[in-house]
PDB file of C-alpha atoms in Angstrom:
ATOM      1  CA  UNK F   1     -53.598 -69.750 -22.684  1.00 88.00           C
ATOM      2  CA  UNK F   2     -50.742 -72.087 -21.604  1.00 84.00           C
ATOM      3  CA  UNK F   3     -51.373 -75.514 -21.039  1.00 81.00           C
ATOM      4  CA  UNK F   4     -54.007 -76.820 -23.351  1.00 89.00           C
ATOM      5  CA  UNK F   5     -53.954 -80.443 -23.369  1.00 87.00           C
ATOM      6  CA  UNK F   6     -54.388 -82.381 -26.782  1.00 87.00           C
ATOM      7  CA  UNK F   7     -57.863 -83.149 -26.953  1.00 89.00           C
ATOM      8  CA  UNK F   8     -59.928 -86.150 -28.241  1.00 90.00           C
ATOM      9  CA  UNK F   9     -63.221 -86.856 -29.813  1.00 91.00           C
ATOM     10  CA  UNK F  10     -65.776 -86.488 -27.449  1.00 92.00           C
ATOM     11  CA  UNK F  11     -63.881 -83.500 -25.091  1.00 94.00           C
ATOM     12  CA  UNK F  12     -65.914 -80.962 -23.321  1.00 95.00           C
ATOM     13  CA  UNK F  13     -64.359 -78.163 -24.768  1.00 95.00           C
ATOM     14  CA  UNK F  14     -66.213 -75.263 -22.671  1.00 96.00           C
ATOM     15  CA  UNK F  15     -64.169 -77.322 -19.988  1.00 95.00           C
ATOM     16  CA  UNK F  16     -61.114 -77.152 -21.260  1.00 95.00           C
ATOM     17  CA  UNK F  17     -61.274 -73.425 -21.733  1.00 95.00           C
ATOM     18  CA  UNK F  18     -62.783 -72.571 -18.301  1.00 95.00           C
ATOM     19  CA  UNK F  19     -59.493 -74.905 -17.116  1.00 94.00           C
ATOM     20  CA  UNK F  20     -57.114 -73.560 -18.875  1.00 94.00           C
ATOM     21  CA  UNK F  21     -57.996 -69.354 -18.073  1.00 95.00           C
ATOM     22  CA  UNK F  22     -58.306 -70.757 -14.330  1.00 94.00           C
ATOM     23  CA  UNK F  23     -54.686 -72.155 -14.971  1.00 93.00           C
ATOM     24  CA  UNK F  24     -53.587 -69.029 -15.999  1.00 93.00           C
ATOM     25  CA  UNK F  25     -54.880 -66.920 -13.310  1.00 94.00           C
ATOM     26  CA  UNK F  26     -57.523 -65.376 -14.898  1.00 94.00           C
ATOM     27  CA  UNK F  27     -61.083 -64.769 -15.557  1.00 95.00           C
ATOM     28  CA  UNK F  28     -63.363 -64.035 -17.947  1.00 96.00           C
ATOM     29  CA  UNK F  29     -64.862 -60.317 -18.008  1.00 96.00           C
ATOM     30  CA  UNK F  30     -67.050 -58.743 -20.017  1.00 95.00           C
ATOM     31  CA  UNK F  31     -65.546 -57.929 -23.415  1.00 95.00           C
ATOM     32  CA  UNK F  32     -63.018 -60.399 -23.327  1.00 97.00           C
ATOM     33  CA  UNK F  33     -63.256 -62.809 -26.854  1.00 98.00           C
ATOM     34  CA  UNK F  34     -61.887 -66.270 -26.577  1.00 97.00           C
ATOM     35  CA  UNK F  35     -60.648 -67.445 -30.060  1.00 97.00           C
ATOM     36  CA  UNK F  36     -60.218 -71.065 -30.250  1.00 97.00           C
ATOM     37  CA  UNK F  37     -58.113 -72.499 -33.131  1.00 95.00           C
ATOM     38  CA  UNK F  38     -60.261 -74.774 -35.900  1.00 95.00           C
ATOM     39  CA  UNK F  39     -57.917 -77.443 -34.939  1.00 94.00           C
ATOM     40  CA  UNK F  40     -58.763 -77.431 -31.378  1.00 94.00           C
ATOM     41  CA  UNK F  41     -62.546 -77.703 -32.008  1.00 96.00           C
ATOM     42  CA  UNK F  42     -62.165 -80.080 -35.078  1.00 96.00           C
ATOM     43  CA  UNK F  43     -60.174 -82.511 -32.370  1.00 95.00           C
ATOM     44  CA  UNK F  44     -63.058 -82.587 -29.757  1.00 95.00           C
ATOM     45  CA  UNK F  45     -65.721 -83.185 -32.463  1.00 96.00           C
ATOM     46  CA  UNK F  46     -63.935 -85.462 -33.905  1.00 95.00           C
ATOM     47  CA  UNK F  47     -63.111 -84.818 -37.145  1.00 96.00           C
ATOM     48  CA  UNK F  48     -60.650 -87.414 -37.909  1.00 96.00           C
ATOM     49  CA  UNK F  49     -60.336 -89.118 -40.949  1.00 96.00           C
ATOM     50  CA  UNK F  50     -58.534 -92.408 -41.804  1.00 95.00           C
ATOM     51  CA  UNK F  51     -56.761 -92.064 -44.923  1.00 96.00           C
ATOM     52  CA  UNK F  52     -56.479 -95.930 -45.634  1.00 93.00           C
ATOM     53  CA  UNK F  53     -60.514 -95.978 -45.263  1.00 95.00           C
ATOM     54  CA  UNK F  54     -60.535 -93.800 -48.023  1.00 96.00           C
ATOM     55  CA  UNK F  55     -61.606 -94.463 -51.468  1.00 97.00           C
ATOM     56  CA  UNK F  56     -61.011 -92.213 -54.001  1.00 97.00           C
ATOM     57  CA  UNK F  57     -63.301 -91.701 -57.104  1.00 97.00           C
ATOM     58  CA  UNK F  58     -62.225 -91.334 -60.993  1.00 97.00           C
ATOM     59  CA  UNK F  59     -62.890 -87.287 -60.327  1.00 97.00           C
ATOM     60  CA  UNK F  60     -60.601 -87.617 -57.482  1.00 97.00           C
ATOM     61  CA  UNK F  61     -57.860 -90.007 -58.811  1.00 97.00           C
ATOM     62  CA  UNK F  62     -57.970 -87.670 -62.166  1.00 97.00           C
ATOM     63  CA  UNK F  63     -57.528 -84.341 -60.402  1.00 97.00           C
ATOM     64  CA  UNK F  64     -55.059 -85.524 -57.964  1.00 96.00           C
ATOM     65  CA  UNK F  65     -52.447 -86.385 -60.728  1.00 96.00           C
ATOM     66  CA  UNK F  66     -53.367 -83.130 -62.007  1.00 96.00           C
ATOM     67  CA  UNK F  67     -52.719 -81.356 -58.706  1.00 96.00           C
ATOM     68  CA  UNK F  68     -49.893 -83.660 -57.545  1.00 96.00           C
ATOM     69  CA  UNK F  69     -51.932 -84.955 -54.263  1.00 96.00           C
ATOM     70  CA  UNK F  70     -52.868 -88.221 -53.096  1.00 96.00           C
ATOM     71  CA  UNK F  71     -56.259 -88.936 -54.648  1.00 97.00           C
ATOM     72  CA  UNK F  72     -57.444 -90.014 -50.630  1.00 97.00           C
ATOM     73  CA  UNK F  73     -56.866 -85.796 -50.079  1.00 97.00           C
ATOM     74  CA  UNK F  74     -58.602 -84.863 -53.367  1.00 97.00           C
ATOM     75  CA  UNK F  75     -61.367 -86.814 -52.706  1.00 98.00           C
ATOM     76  CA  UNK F  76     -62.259 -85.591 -49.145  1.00 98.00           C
ATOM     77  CA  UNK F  77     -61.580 -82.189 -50.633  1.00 98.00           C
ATOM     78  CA  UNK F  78     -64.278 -82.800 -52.889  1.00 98.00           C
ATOM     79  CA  UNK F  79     -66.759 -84.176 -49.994  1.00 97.00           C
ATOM     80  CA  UNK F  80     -66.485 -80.992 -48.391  1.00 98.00           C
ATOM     81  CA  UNK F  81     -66.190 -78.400 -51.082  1.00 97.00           C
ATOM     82  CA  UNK F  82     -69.257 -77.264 -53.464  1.00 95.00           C
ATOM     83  CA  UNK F  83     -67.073 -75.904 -56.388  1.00 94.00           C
ATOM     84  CA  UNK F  84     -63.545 -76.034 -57.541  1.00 95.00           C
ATOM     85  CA  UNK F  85     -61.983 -72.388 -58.205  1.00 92.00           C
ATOM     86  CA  UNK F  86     -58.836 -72.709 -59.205  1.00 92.00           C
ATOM     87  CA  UNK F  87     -56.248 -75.799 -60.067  1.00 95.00           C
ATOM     88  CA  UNK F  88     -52.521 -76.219 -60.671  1.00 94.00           C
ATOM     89  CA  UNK F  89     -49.301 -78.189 -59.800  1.00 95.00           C
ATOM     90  CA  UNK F  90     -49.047 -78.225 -55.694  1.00 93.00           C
ATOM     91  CA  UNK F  91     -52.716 -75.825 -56.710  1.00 92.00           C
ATOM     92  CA  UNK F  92     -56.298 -76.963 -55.600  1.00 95.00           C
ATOM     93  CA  UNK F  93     -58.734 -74.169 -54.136  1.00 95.00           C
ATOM     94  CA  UNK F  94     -61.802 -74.864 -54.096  1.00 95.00           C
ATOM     95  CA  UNK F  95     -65.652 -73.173 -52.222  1.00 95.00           C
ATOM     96  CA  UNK F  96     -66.079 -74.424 -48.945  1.00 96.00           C
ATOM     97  CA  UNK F  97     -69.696 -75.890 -48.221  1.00 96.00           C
ATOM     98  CA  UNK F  98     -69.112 -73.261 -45.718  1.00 95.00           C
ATOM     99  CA  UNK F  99     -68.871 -70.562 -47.803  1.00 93.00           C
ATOM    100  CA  UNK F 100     -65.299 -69.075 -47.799  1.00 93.00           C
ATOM    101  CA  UNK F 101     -62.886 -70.025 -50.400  1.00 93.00           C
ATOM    102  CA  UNK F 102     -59.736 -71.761 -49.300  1.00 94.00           C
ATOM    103  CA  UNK F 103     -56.830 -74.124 -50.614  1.00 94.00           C
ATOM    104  CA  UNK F 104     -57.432 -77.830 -49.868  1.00 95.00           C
ATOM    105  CA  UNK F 105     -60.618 -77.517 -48.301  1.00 96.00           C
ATOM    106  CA  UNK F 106     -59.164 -76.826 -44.884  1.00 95.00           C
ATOM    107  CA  UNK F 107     -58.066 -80.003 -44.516  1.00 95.00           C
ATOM    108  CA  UNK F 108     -54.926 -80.679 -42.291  1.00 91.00           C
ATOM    109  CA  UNK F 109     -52.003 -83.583 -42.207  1.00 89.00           C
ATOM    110  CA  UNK F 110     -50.536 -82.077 -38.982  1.00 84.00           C
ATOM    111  CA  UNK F 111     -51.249 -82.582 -35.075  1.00 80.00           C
ATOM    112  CA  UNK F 112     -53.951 -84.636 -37.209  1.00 85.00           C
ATOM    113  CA  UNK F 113     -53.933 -88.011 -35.280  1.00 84.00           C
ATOM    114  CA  UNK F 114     -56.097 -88.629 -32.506  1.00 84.00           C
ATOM    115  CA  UNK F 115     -55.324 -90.530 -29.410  1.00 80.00           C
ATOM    116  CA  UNK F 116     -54.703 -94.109 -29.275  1.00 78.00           C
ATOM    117  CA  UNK F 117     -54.953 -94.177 -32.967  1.00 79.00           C
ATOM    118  CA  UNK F 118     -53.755 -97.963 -34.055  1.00 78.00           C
ATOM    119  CA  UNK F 119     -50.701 -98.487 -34.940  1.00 78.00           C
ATOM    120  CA  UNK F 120     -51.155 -99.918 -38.564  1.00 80.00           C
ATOM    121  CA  UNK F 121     -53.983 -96.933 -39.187  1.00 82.00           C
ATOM    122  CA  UNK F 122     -53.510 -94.112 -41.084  1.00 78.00           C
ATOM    123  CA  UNK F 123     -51.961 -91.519 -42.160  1.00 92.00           C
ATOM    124  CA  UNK F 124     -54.417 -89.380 -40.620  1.00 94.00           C
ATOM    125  CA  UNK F 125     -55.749 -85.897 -41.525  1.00 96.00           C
ATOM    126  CA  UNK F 126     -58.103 -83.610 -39.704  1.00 96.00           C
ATOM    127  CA  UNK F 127     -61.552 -81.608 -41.361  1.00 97.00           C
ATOM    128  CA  UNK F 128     -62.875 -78.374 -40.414  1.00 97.00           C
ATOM    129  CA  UNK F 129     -65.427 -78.057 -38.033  1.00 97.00           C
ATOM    130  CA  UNK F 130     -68.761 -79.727 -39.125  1.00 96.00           C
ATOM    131  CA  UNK F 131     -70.725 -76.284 -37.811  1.00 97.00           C
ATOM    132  CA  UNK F 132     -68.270 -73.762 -36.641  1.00 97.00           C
ATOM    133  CA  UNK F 133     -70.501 -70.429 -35.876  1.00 98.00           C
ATOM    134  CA  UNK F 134     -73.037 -72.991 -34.164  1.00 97.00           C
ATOM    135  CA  UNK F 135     -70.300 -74.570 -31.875  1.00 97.00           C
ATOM    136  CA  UNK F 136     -68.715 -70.916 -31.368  1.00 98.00           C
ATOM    137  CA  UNK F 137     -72.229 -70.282 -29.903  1.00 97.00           C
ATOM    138  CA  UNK F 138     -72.563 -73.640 -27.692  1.00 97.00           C
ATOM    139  CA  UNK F 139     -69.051 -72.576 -26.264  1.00 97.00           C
ATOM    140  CA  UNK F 140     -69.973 -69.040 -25.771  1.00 97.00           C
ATOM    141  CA  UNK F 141     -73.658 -70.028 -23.550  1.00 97.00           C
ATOM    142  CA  UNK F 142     -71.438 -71.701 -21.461  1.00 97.00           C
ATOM    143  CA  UNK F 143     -68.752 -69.739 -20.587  1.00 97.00           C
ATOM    144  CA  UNK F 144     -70.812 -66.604 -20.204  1.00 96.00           C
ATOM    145  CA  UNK F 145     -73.098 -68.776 -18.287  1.00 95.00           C
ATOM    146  CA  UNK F 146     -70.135 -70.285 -15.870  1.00 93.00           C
ATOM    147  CA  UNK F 147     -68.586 -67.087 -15.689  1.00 93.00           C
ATOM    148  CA  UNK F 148     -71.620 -64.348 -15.787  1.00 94.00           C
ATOM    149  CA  UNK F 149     -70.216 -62.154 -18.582  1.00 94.00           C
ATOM    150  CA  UNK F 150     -70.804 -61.225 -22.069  1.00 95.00           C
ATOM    151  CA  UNK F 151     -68.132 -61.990 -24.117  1.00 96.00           C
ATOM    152  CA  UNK F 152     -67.309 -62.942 -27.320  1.00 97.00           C
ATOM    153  CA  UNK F 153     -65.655 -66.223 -29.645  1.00 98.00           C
ATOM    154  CA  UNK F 154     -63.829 -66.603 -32.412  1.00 98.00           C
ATOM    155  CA  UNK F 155     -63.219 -70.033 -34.495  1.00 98.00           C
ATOM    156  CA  UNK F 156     -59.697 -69.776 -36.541  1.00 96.00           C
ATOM    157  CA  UNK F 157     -58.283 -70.914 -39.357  1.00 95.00           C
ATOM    158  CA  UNK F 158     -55.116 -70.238 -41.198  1.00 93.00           C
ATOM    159  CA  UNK F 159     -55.729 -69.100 -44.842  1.00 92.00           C
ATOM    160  CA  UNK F 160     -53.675 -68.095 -47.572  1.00 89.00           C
ATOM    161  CA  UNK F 161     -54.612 -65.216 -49.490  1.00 84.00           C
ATOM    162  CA  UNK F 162     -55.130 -65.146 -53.872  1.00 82.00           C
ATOM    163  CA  UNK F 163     -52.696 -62.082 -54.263  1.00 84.00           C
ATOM    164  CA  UNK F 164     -50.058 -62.090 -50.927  1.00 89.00           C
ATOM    165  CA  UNK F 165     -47.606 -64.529 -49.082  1.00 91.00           C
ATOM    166  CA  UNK F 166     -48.400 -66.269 -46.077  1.00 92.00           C
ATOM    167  CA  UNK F 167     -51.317 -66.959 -44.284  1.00 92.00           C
ATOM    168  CA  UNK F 168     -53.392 -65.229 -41.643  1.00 93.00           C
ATOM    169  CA  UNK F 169     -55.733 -66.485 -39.429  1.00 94.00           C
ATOM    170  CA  UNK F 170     -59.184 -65.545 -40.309  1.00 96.00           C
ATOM    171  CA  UNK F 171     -62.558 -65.664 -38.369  1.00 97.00           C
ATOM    172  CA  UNK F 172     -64.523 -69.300 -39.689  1.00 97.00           C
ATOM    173  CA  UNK F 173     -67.122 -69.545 -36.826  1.00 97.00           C
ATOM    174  CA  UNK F 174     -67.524 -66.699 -34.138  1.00 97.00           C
ATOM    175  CA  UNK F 175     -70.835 -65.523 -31.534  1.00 97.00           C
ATOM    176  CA  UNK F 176     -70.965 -62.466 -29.903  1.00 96.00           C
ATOM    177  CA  UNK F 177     -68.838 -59.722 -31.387  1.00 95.00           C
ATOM    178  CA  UNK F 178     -70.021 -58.261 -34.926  1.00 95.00           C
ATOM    179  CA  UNK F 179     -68.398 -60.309 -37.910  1.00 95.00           C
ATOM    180  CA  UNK F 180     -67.775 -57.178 -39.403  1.00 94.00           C
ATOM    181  CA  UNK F 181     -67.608 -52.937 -38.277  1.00 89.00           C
ATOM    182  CA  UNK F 182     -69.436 -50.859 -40.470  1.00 85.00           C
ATOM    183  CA  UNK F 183     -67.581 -47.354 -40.076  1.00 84.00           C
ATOM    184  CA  UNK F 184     -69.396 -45.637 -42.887  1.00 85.00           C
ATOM    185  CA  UNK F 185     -70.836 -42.283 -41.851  1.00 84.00           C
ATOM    186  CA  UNK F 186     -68.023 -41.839 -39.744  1.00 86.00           C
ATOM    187  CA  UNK F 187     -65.817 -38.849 -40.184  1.00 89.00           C
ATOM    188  CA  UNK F 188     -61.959 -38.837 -40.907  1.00 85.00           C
ATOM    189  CA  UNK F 189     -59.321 -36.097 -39.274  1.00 87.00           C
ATOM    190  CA  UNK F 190     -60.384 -33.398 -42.560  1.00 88.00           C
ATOM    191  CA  UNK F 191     -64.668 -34.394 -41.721  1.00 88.00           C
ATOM    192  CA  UNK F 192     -64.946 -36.525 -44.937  1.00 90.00           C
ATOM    193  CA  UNK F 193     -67.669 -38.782 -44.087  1.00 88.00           C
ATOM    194  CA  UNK F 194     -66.112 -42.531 -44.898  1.00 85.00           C
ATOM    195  CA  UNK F 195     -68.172 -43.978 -47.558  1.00 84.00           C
ATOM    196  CA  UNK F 196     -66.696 -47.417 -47.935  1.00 84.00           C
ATOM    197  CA  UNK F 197     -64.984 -48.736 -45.052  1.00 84.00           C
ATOM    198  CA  UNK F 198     -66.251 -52.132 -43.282  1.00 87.00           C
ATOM    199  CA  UNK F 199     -63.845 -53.407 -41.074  1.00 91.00           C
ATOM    200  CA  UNK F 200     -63.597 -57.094 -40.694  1.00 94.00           C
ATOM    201  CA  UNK F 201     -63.037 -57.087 -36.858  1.00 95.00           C
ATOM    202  CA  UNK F 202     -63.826 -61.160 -36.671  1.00 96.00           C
ATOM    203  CA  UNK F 203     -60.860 -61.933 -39.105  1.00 97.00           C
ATOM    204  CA  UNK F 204     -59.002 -59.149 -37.701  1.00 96.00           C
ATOM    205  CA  UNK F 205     -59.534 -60.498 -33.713  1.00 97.00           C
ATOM    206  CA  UNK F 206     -58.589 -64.023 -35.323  1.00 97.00           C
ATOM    207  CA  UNK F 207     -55.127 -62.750 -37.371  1.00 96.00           C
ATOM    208  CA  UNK F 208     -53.896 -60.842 -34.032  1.00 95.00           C
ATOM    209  CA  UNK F 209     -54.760 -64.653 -31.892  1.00 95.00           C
ATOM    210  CA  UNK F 210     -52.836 -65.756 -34.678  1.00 93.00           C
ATOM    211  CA  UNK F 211     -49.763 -64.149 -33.511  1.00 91.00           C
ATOM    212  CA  UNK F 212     -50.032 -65.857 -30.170  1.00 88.00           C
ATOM    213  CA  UNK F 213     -51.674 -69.418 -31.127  1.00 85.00           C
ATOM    214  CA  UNK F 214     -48.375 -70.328 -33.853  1.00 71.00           C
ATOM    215  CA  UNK F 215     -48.236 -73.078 -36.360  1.00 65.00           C
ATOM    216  CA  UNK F 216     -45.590 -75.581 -35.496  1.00 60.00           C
ATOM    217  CA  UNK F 217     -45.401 -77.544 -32.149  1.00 59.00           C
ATOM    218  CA  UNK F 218     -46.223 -74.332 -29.404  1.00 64.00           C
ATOM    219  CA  UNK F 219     -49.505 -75.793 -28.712  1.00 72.00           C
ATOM    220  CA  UNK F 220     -51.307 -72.516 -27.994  1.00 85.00           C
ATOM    221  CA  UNK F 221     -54.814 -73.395 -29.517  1.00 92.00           C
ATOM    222  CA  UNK F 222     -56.539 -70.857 -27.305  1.00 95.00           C
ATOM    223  CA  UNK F 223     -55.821 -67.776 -27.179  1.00 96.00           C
ATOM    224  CA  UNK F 224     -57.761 -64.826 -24.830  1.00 96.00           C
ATOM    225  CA  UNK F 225     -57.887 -60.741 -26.456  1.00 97.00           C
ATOM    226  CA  UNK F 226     -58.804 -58.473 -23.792  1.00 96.00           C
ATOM    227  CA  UNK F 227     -59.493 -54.400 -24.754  1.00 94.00           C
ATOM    228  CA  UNK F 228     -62.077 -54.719 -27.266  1.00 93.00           C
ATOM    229  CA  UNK F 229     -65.119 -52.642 -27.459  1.00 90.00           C
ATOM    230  CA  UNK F 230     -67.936 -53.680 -29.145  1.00 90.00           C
ATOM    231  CA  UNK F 231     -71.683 -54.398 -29.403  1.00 89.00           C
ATOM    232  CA  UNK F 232     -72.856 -57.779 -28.752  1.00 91.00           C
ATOM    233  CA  UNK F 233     -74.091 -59.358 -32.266  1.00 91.00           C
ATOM    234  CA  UNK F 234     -75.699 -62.651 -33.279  1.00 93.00           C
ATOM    235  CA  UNK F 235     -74.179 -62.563 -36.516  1.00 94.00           C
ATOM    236  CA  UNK F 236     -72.218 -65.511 -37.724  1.00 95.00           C
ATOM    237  CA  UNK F 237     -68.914 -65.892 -40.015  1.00 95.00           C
ATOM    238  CA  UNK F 238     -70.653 -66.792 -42.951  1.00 93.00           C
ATOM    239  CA  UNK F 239     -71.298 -62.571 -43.179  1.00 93.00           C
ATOM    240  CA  UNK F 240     -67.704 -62.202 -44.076  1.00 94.00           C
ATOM    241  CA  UNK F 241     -68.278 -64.415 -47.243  1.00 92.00           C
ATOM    242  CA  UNK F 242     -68.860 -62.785 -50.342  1.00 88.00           C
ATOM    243  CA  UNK F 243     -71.655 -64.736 -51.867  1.00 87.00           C
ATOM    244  CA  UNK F 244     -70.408 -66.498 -55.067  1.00 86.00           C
ATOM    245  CA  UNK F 245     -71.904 -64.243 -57.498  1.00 86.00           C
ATOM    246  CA  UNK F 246     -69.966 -60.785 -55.850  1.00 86.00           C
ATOM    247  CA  UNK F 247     -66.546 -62.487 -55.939  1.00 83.00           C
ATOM    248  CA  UNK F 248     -64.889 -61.717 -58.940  1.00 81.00           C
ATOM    249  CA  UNK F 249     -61.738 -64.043 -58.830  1.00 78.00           C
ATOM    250  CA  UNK F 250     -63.317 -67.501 -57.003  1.00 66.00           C
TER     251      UNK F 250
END
């Protein structure tokens, strides 16, 4: 969706959406899933955090030089983290108190400043949603409420990935469409039942958005997938998560 302003603290971000599919001649139908970057959302809660206001502790200070970061970083990386998985130069992963595992906590030094920011404050940097799947749900009430149909959204994030290049974006808070697509039972072209395959349709819906939303300065934070089939679900992003005792490598 074209034309998504930058948004501040306090926005009514079911508003913003319903503005910006009216802008581009659309409107919402049922199937349709509205993925909404984690940057977008983070803005109108937000999620802003002051750098200069921050003071780091000896954990933070001593893992920083480790890690090469500014301790400020390191130490709101530890505010919003419940374990530290892996460290090295330019390195710090860690468990979000979300669930997932991720580098840095989420935590982002770009498009990070909000409005009318000071001119002596900062540098800036931006959290993850407080509550994504409960915010994906707020938005979701509303639209299907403004626009009477069922549809589903998706909260994104970029991640990078232990064993590839690059990152993809991957489903952190989503309402309405199953987290994940349970094929097993299913039979393939020979009539082999499939015995393993789950399909992560949330991250997949969010890595296609992805495509469209960009990382730089496009300023696409909204992005709307239309062809889906699927069944309604209550199920958050936090089912994607293997709990800390099945993952092998966090």
């Amino acid at each position: 969706m074209p034309g998504v302003p930058l948004v501040g603290a306090g926005a009514d971000l079911a508003e913003v959406v319903s503005r910006a599919i009216a802008s581009a001649g659309l409107t919402l139908a049922d199937g349709d899933v509205v993925v909404v970057t984690s940057k977008l959302l983070s803005r109108a809660e937000g999620r802003f955090v002051d750098l200069s206001r921050v003071i780091p502790s000896d954990r933070a200070i001593a893992l920083g030089d480790e890690v090469g970061k500014d301790p400020r970083v390191v130490e709101l990386v530890l505010r919003e983290s419940t374990a530290v998985s892996r460290v090295a130069p330019g390195v710090l992963v860690v468990r979000h108190r979300l669930g997932f595992v991720v580098a840095n906590a989420g935590i982002d030094a770009s498009n990070a400043e909000p409005a009318g920011a000071a001119a002596n404050s900062g540098p800036w940097v931006l959290l993850l949603p407080e509550a994504p799947d409960a915010s994906a749900a707020t938005l979701r009430r509303r639209l299907e409420s403004d626009a009477r149909a069922r549809i589903g959204v998706v909260v994104s994030d970029s991640f990078g990935r232990p064993f590839r290049l690059g990152t993809v974006g991957t489903a952190i808070g989503m309402s309405g469409l199953p987290p994940l697509w349970d094929r097993r039972g299913e039979r393939d072209l020979f009539g082999r039942p499939l015995e393993q395959t789950i399909t992560a349709l949330g991250d997949q819906v969010a890595a296609a958005a992805d495509l469209v939303a960009g990382q730089a300065a496009e300023g696409r934070p909204l992005v709307l997938v239309r062809g889906l089939t699927f069944d309604s679900s209550e199920q958050e992003a936090t089912t994607l998560s293997r709990r800390p005792e099945e993952d092998l490598y966090a």
